PDB file of C-alpha atoms in Angstrom:
ATOM      1  CA  UNK A   1      45.391 -65.062  10.416  1.00 73.00           C
ATOM      2  CA  UNK A   2      47.975 -62.689  10.806  1.00 83.00           C
ATOM      3  CA  UNK A   3      51.535 -63.624  11.200  1.00 92.00           C
ATOM      4  CA  UNK A   4      51.781 -62.190  14.733  1.00 95.00           C
ATOM      5  CA  UNK A   5      48.910 -60.932  16.779  1.00 95.00           C
ATOM      6  CA  UNK A   6      48.525 -59.235  19.764  1.00 95.00           C
ATOM      7  CA  UNK A   7      45.697 -57.718  21.928  1.00 90.00           C
ATOM      8  CA  UNK A   8      46.161 -54.070  21.274  1.00 88.00           C
ATOM      9  CA  UNK A   9      44.654 -52.993  24.758  1.00 87.00           C
ATOM     10  CA  UNK A  10      44.818 -50.462  26.227  1.00 93.00           C
ATOM     11  CA  UNK A  11      45.363 -52.090  29.421  1.00 95.00           C
ATOM     12  CA  UNK A  12      45.213 -49.759  32.513  1.00 96.00           C
ATOM     13  CA  UNK A  13      46.404 -51.423  35.702  1.00 97.00           C
ATOM     14  CA  UNK A  14      47.163 -49.795  38.987  1.00 97.00           C
ATOM     15  CA  UNK A  15      50.557 -49.394  40.282  1.00 98.00           C
ATOM     16  CA  UNK A  16      51.952 -52.214  42.066  1.00 98.00           C
ATOM     17  CA  UNK A  17      49.787 -54.630  39.955  1.00 97.00           C
ATOM     18  CA  UNK A  18      50.954 -57.586  37.588  1.00 97.00           C
ATOM     19  CA  UNK A  19      49.954 -57.798  34.182  1.00 97.00           C
ATOM     20  CA  UNK A  20      50.439 -60.126  31.334  1.00 96.00           C
ATOM     21  CA  UNK A  21      50.417 -60.116  27.578  1.00 94.00           C
ATOM     22  CA  UNK A  22      50.324 -62.623  25.126  1.00 95.00           C
ATOM     23  CA  UNK A  23      51.391 -62.986  21.300  1.00 96.00           C
ATOM     24  CA  UNK A  24      50.877 -65.518  18.918  1.00 97.00           C
ATOM     25  CA  UNK A  25      52.408 -66.508  15.943  1.00 96.00           C
ATOM     26  CA  UNK A  26      51.614 -68.368  12.773  1.00 95.00           C
ATOM     27  CA  UNK A  27      54.939 -69.969  11.554  1.00 94.00           C
ATOM     28  CA  UNK A  28      55.769 -73.076  13.450  1.00 94.00           C
ATOM     29  CA  UNK A  29      59.483 -72.700  11.964  1.00 93.00           C
ATOM     30  CA  UNK A  30      60.323 -69.261  13.912  1.00 92.00           C
ATOM     31  CA  UNK A  31      63.068 -69.408  16.225  1.00 90.00           C
ATOM     32  CA  UNK A  32      63.512 -65.951  17.369  1.00 91.00           C
ATOM     33  CA  UNK A  33      61.417 -64.019  19.445  1.00 94.00           C
ATOM     34  CA  UNK A  34      61.448 -60.938  21.324  1.00 95.00           C
ATOM     35  CA  UNK A  35      59.692 -58.305  23.021  1.00 96.00           C
ATOM     36  CA  UNK A  36      60.698 -54.742  22.301  1.00 96.00           C
ATOM     37  CA  UNK A  37      59.016 -51.454  24.232  1.00 97.00           C
ATOM     38  CA  UNK A  38      58.084 -48.367  22.367  1.00 96.00           C
ATOM     39  CA  UNK A  39      57.496 -45.072  24.108  1.00 95.00           C
ATOM     40  CA  UNK A  40      55.522 -42.324  22.618  1.00 92.00           C
ATOM     41  CA  UNK A  41      57.003 -40.888  19.535  1.00 88.00           C
ATOM     42  CA  UNK A  42      60.333 -42.591  20.027  1.00 92.00           C
ATOM     43  CA  UNK A  43      61.799 -45.758  18.584  1.00 92.00           C
ATOM     44  CA  UNK A  44      61.274 -48.915  19.528  1.00 93.00           C
ATOM     45  CA  UNK A  45      64.052 -50.395  22.241  1.00 93.00           C
ATOM     46  CA  UNK A  46      64.467 -54.190  22.889  1.00 92.00           C
ATOM     47  CA  UNK A  47      63.103 -55.339  26.367  1.00 95.00           C
ATOM     48  CA  UNK A  48      64.132 -58.782  26.409  1.00 94.00           C
ATOM     49  CA  UNK A  49      64.755 -61.929  24.002  1.00 92.00           C
ATOM     50  CA  UNK A  50      62.462 -64.839  24.544  1.00 93.00           C
ATOM     51  CA  UNK A  51      64.339 -67.907  25.158  1.00 88.00           C
ATOM     52  CA  UNK A  52      62.566 -71.853  24.808  1.00 87.00           C
ATOM     53  CA  UNK A  53      63.320 -72.472  28.795  1.00 88.00           C
ATOM     54  CA  UNK A  54      61.708 -68.787  29.528  1.00 90.00           C
ATOM     55  CA  UNK A  55      63.772 -66.144  30.949  1.00 93.00           C
ATOM     56  CA  UNK A  56      63.398 -63.261  33.521  1.00 95.00           C
ATOM     57  CA  UNK A  57      65.287 -59.925  33.694  1.00 94.00           C
ATOM     58  CA  UNK A  58      64.073 -58.277  37.249  1.00 96.00           C
ATOM     59  CA  UNK A  59      60.042 -57.468  36.958  1.00 98.00           C
ATOM     60  CA  UNK A  60      59.981 -59.041  33.634  1.00 98.00           C
ATOM     61  CA  UNK A  61      59.454 -62.512  32.873  1.00 97.00           C
ATOM     62  CA  UNK A  62      59.154 -63.804  29.156  1.00 97.00           C
ATOM     63  CA  UNK A  63      57.810 -67.343  27.998  1.00 96.00           C
ATOM     64  CA  UNK A  64      57.597 -69.119  25.115  1.00 96.00           C
ATOM     65  CA  UNK A  65      55.241 -72.007  24.390  1.00 95.00           C
ATOM     66  CA  UNK A  66      56.350 -73.757  21.183  1.00 94.00           C
ATOM     67  CA  UNK A  67      53.350 -76.387  20.802  1.00 94.00           C
ATOM     68  CA  UNK A  68      50.754 -73.341  21.199  1.00 94.00           C
ATOM     69  CA  UNK A  69      52.640 -71.129  19.189  1.00 96.00           C
ATOM     70  CA  UNK A  70      52.626 -67.899  21.472  1.00 94.00           C
ATOM     71  CA  UNK A  71      54.819 -65.977  23.590  1.00 96.00           C
ATOM     72  CA  UNK A  72      53.887 -64.076  26.802  1.00 97.00           C
ATOM     73  CA  UNK A  73      55.239 -61.210  28.873  1.00 97.00           C
ATOM     74  CA  UNK A  74      54.692 -60.712  32.490  1.00 97.00           C
ATOM     75  CA  UNK A  75      55.611 -57.535  34.344  1.00 98.00           C
ATOM     76  CA  UNK A  76      55.293 -57.694  38.020  1.00 98.00           C
ATOM     77  CA  UNK A  77      55.106 -54.702  40.558  1.00 98.00           C
ATOM     78  CA  UNK A  78      54.064 -52.210  37.762  1.00 98.00           C
ATOM     79  CA  UNK A  79      55.416 -49.039  37.685  1.00 98.00           C
ATOM     80  CA  UNK A  80      54.508 -45.490  36.339  1.00 98.00           C
ATOM     81  CA  UNK A  81      57.174 -45.469  34.093  1.00 97.00           C
ATOM     82  CA  UNK A  82      56.125 -49.023  32.602  1.00 98.00           C
ATOM     83  CA  UNK A  83      53.441 -47.223  30.574  1.00 98.00           C
ATOM     84  CA  UNK A  84      54.584 -47.521  27.207  1.00 97.00           C
ATOM     85  CA  UNK A  85      53.616 -50.011  24.141  1.00 97.00           C
ATOM     86  CA  UNK A  86      54.980 -53.469  23.942  1.00 97.00           C
ATOM     87  CA  UNK A  87      55.535 -55.159  20.640  1.00 97.00           C
ATOM     88  CA  UNK A  88      55.895 -58.701  20.060  1.00 96.00           C
ATOM     89  CA  UNK A  89      58.583 -59.511  17.442  1.00 95.00           C
ATOM     90  CA  UNK A  90      59.265 -63.058  15.490  1.00 94.00           C
ATOM     91  CA  UNK A  91      61.436 -63.816  12.918  1.00 90.00           C
ATOM     92  CA  UNK A  92      60.546 -65.017   9.421  1.00 88.00           C
ATOM     93  CA  UNK A  93      62.613 -68.098   9.199  1.00 86.00           C
ATOM     94  CA  UNK A  94      65.411 -68.027   6.693  1.00 83.00           C
ATOM     95  CA  UNK A  95      65.210 -64.219   5.673  1.00 83.00           C
ATOM     96  CA  UNK A  96      66.693 -61.258   7.357  1.00 81.00           C
ATOM     97  CA  UNK A  97      62.726 -60.163   8.180  1.00 85.00           C
ATOM     98  CA  UNK A  98      61.145 -59.692  11.645  1.00 89.00           C
ATOM     99  CA  UNK A  99      57.272 -59.690  11.598  1.00 92.00           C
ATOM    100  CA  UNK A 100      55.863 -57.105  14.117  1.00 94.00           C
ATOM    101  CA  UNK A 101      52.682 -57.543  16.447  1.00 95.00           C
ATOM    102  CA  UNK A 102      50.460 -54.371  16.285  1.00 93.00           C
ATOM    103  CA  UNK A 103      51.792 -53.944  20.232  1.00 95.00           C
ATOM    104  CA  UNK A 104      49.854 -53.945  23.308  1.00 96.00           C
ATOM    105  CA  UNK A 105      49.458 -50.437  25.114  1.00 96.00           C
ATOM    106  CA  UNK A 106      49.637 -50.430  28.942  1.00 97.00           C
ATOM    107  CA  UNK A 107      48.888 -47.529  30.936  1.00 97.00           C
ATOM    108  CA  UNK A 108      49.814 -47.667  34.693  1.00 98.00           C
ATOM    109  CA  UNK A 109      47.984 -45.449  36.609  1.00 97.00           C
ATOM    110  CA  UNK A 110      49.009 -43.921  40.071  1.00 94.00           C
TER     111      UNK A 110
ATOM    112  CA  UNK B   1      79.421 -48.236  19.735  1.00 62.00           C
ATOM    113  CA  UNK B   2      76.117 -49.792  20.213  1.00 66.00           C
ATOM    114  CA  UNK B   3      73.886 -47.436  18.622  1.00 91.00           C
ATOM    115  CA  UNK B   4      72.377 -46.587  15.351  1.00 95.00           C
ATOM    116  CA  UNK B   5      72.384 -43.083  14.193  1.00 96.00           C
ATOM    117  CA  UNK B   6      70.116 -41.404  12.166  1.00 97.00           C
ATOM    118  CA  UNK B   7      70.023 -37.919  10.813  1.00 97.00           C
ATOM    119  CA  UNK B   8      68.191 -35.616  10.385  1.00 97.00           C
ATOM    120  CA  UNK B   9      65.704 -35.797  13.481  1.00 96.00           C
ATOM    121  CA  UNK B  10      63.425 -33.773  11.827  1.00 97.00           C
ATOM    122  CA  UNK B  11      62.657 -32.920   8.337  1.00 97.00           C
ATOM    123  CA  UNK B  12      60.147 -30.755   6.315  1.00 97.00           C
ATOM    124  CA  UNK B  13      59.787 -31.286   2.998  1.00 95.00           C
ATOM    125  CA  UNK B  14      57.732 -30.067  -0.045  1.00 94.00           C
ATOM    126  CA  UNK B  15      56.146 -32.507  -2.299  1.00 93.00           C
ATOM    127  CA  UNK B  16      58.620 -31.274  -5.248  1.00 92.00           C
ATOM    128  CA  UNK B  17      61.632 -31.517  -2.936  1.00 93.00           C
ATOM    129  CA  UNK B  18      64.664 -34.021  -2.986  1.00 96.00           C
ATOM    130  CA  UNK B  19      66.043 -34.895   0.469  1.00 97.00           C
ATOM    131  CA  UNK B  20      67.973 -37.984   1.820  1.00 98.00           C
ATOM    132  CA  UNK B  21      67.824 -39.608   5.222  1.00 98.00           C
ATOM    133  CA  UNK B  22      71.100 -40.969   6.593  1.00 98.00           C
ATOM    134  CA  UNK B  23      71.809 -43.977   8.844  1.00 98.00           C
ATOM    135  CA  UNK B  24      74.938 -45.086  10.542  1.00 97.00           C
ATOM    136  CA  UNK B  25      76.091 -48.031  12.603  1.00 96.00           C
ATOM    137  CA  UNK B  26      79.351 -49.152  13.662  1.00 92.00           C
ATOM    138  CA  UNK B  27      78.559 -52.415  15.358  1.00 92.00           C
ATOM    139  CA  UNK B  28      79.599 -54.648  12.569  1.00 91.00           C
ATOM    140  CA  UNK B  29      76.082 -55.431  11.766  1.00 91.00           C
ATOM    141  CA  UNK B  30      75.796 -56.984   7.840  1.00 90.00           C
ATOM    142  CA  UNK B  31      71.800 -56.402   7.953  1.00 91.00           C
ATOM    143  CA  UNK B  32      70.347 -52.794   7.447  1.00 94.00           C
ATOM    144  CA  UNK B  33      66.690 -52.057   7.481  1.00 95.00           C
ATOM    145  CA  UNK B  34      64.455 -49.136   6.721  1.00 97.00           C
ATOM    146  CA  UNK B  35      61.102 -48.950   8.520  1.00 97.00           C
ATOM    147  CA  UNK B  36      58.062 -46.407   8.123  1.00 97.00           C
ATOM    148  CA  UNK B  37      55.854 -46.153  11.423  1.00 96.00           C
ATOM    149  CA  UNK B  38      52.661 -44.002  11.088  1.00 95.00           C
ATOM    150  CA  UNK B  39      51.010 -42.822  14.488  1.00 92.00           C
ATOM    151  CA  UNK B  40      49.402 -45.880  16.822  1.00 89.00           C
ATOM    152  CA  UNK B  41      50.489 -48.467  14.150  1.00 92.00           C
ATOM    153  CA  UNK B  42      53.500 -51.212  14.446  1.00 93.00           C
ATOM    154  CA  UNK B  43      56.329 -50.341  12.172  1.00 94.00           C
ATOM    155  CA  UNK B  44      56.444 -51.447   8.875  1.00 94.00           C
ATOM    156  CA  UNK B  45      58.955 -52.962   6.667  1.00 94.00           C
ATOM    157  CA  UNK B  46      60.332 -51.346   3.513  1.00 97.00           C
ATOM    158  CA  UNK B  47      63.209 -52.374   2.545  1.00 96.00           C
ATOM    159  CA  UNK B  48      66.169 -54.869   3.926  1.00 94.00           C
ATOM    160  CA  UNK B  49      69.853 -54.798   2.797  1.00 94.00           C
ATOM    161  CA  UNK B  50      72.059 -57.829   3.501  1.00 91.00           C
ATOM    162  CA  UNK B  51      75.981 -57.574   3.072  1.00 92.00           C
ATOM    163  CA  UNK B  52      75.229 -54.563   1.012  1.00 94.00           C
ATOM    164  CA  UNK B  53      72.669 -56.041  -1.415  1.00 95.00           C
ATOM    165  CA  UNK B  54      68.719 -55.069  -1.717  1.00 95.00           C
ATOM    166  CA  UNK B  55      67.251 -58.436  -0.241  1.00 92.00           C
ATOM    167  CA  UNK B  56      63.917 -57.249   0.431  1.00 91.00           C
ATOM    168  CA  UNK B  57      61.806 -54.727  -1.240  1.00 94.00           C
ATOM    169  CA  UNK B  58      58.281 -54.522   0.221  1.00 93.00           C
ATOM    170  CA  UNK B  59      56.800 -52.899  -2.897  1.00 93.00           C
ATOM    171  CA  UNK B  60      57.677 -49.878  -1.810  1.00 96.00           C
ATOM    172  CA  UNK B  61      56.721 -46.672  -4.273  1.00 96.00           C
ATOM    173  CA  UNK B  62      59.657 -45.627  -6.357  1.00 96.00           C
ATOM    174  CA  UNK B  63      59.511 -42.370  -4.835  1.00 97.00           C
ATOM    175  CA  UNK B  64      61.451 -44.039  -2.054  1.00 98.00           C
ATOM    176  CA  UNK B  65      65.361 -45.291  -3.326  1.00 98.00           C
ATOM    177  CA  UNK B  66      67.308 -46.845  -0.780  1.00 98.00           C
ATOM    178  CA  UNK B  67      71.348 -47.158  -0.992  1.00 97.00           C
ATOM    179  CA  UNK B  68      73.870 -49.034   0.950  1.00 96.00           C
ATOM    180  CA  UNK B  69      77.147 -47.091   0.034  1.00 95.00           C
ATOM    181  CA  UNK B  70      79.089 -49.515   2.504  1.00 93.00           C
ATOM    182  CA  UNK B  71      78.548 -52.039   5.579  1.00 91.00           C
ATOM    183  CA  UNK B  72      77.989 -49.053   7.837  1.00 95.00           C
ATOM    184  CA  UNK B  73      75.818 -46.816   5.918  1.00 97.00           C
ATOM    185  CA  UNK B  74      72.146 -46.820   4.695  1.00 98.00           C
ATOM    186  CA  UNK B  75      70.446 -44.022   2.852  1.00 98.00           C
ATOM    187  CA  UNK B  76      66.752 -43.299   1.846  1.00 98.00           C
ATOM    188  CA  UNK B  77      66.727 -41.058  -1.047  1.00 98.00           C
ATOM    189  CA  UNK B  78      63.226 -39.137  -1.228  1.00 97.00           C
ATOM    190  CA  UNK B  79      61.681 -37.571  -4.360  1.00 96.00           C
ATOM    191  CA  UNK B  80      58.174 -36.485  -5.398  1.00 95.00           C
ATOM    192  CA  UNK B  81      56.516 -37.380  -1.696  1.00 96.00           C
ATOM    193  CA  UNK B  82      52.894 -37.187  -0.988  1.00 96.00           C
ATOM    194  CA  UNK B  83      51.560 -35.960   2.367  1.00 96.00           C
ATOM    195  CA  UNK B  84      50.478 -39.192   3.467  1.00 96.00           C
ATOM    196  CA  UNK B  85      54.322 -40.275   3.482  1.00 97.00           C
ATOM    197  CA  UNK B  86      54.568 -38.028   6.332  1.00 97.00           C
ATOM    198  CA  UNK B  87      55.609 -40.780   9.243  1.00 97.00           C
ATOM    199  CA  UNK B  88      58.197 -41.678  11.431  1.00 96.00           C
ATOM    200  CA  UNK B  89      60.841 -43.282   9.588  1.00 97.00           C
ATOM    201  CA  UNK B  90      63.192 -45.884  11.346  1.00 96.00           C
ATOM    202  CA  UNK B  91      66.332 -47.345  10.540  1.00 97.00           C
ATOM    203  CA  UNK B  92      67.692 -50.491  12.203  1.00 94.00           C
ATOM    204  CA  UNK B  93      70.537 -52.987  12.106  1.00 93.00           C
ATOM    205  CA  UNK B  94      70.877 -56.476  12.809  1.00 89.00           C
ATOM    206  CA  UNK B  95      73.688 -59.110  13.190  1.00 84.00           C
ATOM    207  CA  UNK B  96      72.543 -61.659  11.044  1.00 72.00           C
ATOM    208  CA  UNK B  97      69.265 -63.526  10.096  1.00 66.00           C
ATOM    209  CA  UNK B  98      67.636 -65.884  12.739  1.00 61.00           C
ATOM    210  CA  UNK B  99      69.664 -64.467  15.545  1.00 65.00           C
ATOM    211  CA  UNK B 100      68.655 -63.832  19.321  1.00 68.00           C
ATOM    212  CA  UNK B 101      69.817 -60.337  19.385  1.00 75.00           C
ATOM    213  CA  UNK B 102      66.702 -58.897  17.588  1.00 81.00           C
ATOM    214  CA  UNK B 103      67.359 -55.375  15.723  1.00 86.00           C
ATOM    215  CA  UNK B 104      69.148 -52.316  17.212  1.00 91.00           C
ATOM    216  CA  UNK B 105      66.915 -49.334  16.086  1.00 93.00           C
ATOM    217  CA  UNK B 106      68.045 -45.487  15.477  1.00 94.00           C
ATOM    218  CA  UNK B 107      65.867 -43.045  16.936  1.00 94.00           C
ATOM    219  CA  UNK B 108      63.990 -42.293  13.634  1.00 95.00           C
ATOM    220  CA  UNK B 109      63.575 -39.052  11.548  1.00 97.00           C
ATOM    221  CA  UNK B 110      60.290 -37.443  11.757  1.00 96.00           C
ATOM    222  CA  UNK B 111      59.336 -36.792   8.330  1.00 97.00           C
ATOM    223  CA  UNK B 112      56.358 -34.194   7.492  1.00 97.00           C
ATOM    224  CA  UNK B 113      55.436 -33.416   3.862  1.00 97.00           C
ATOM    225  CA  UNK B 114      53.647 -30.407   2.780  1.00 95.00           C
TER     226      UNK B 114
END
């Protein structure tokens, strides 16, 4: 089993749609979880950290399910500008290492 | 200053050349990283420095040689690279391990080996 797994997509959705991505992780001791966004030929940028109680930032909602060891990202009212690859990142406990998922490609269509 | 600055942005080098990539941050982060990213793949960890000491080397070939001269600077020295080493090289920093702030990435150096 990979340490961090994501559905690579692509997810093609119309503008205004709601889309959700899941990410599973294998190390139950992991404590830090993030979603990054990466545009084509650019560096990854932190979209949001994921907290135990779940957290929201505008149209974006992140959830953590420790029992099932997955995190999710929900995007409401999708915009064309949301088209990107979304990377799930999980810490490797006791180290400075963070593990990346393979990324999920999202394309929002006009 | 909340940025990680990488230079150069683009680099073309021959297989016999020696070059260096540079990375700088002034956020007081004590961990700095080099990642390699090929097209349509996630970033792949190469090296981690914590408190200016090499703490992780992910079995990277010796033609890549990292250096951390001080807490703000990270270099990656390149020598005798192969065409398959062409990729986006990303530098990142973080406050400390197991933190809730994640990485801050630089904009990367796009390297082409000819």
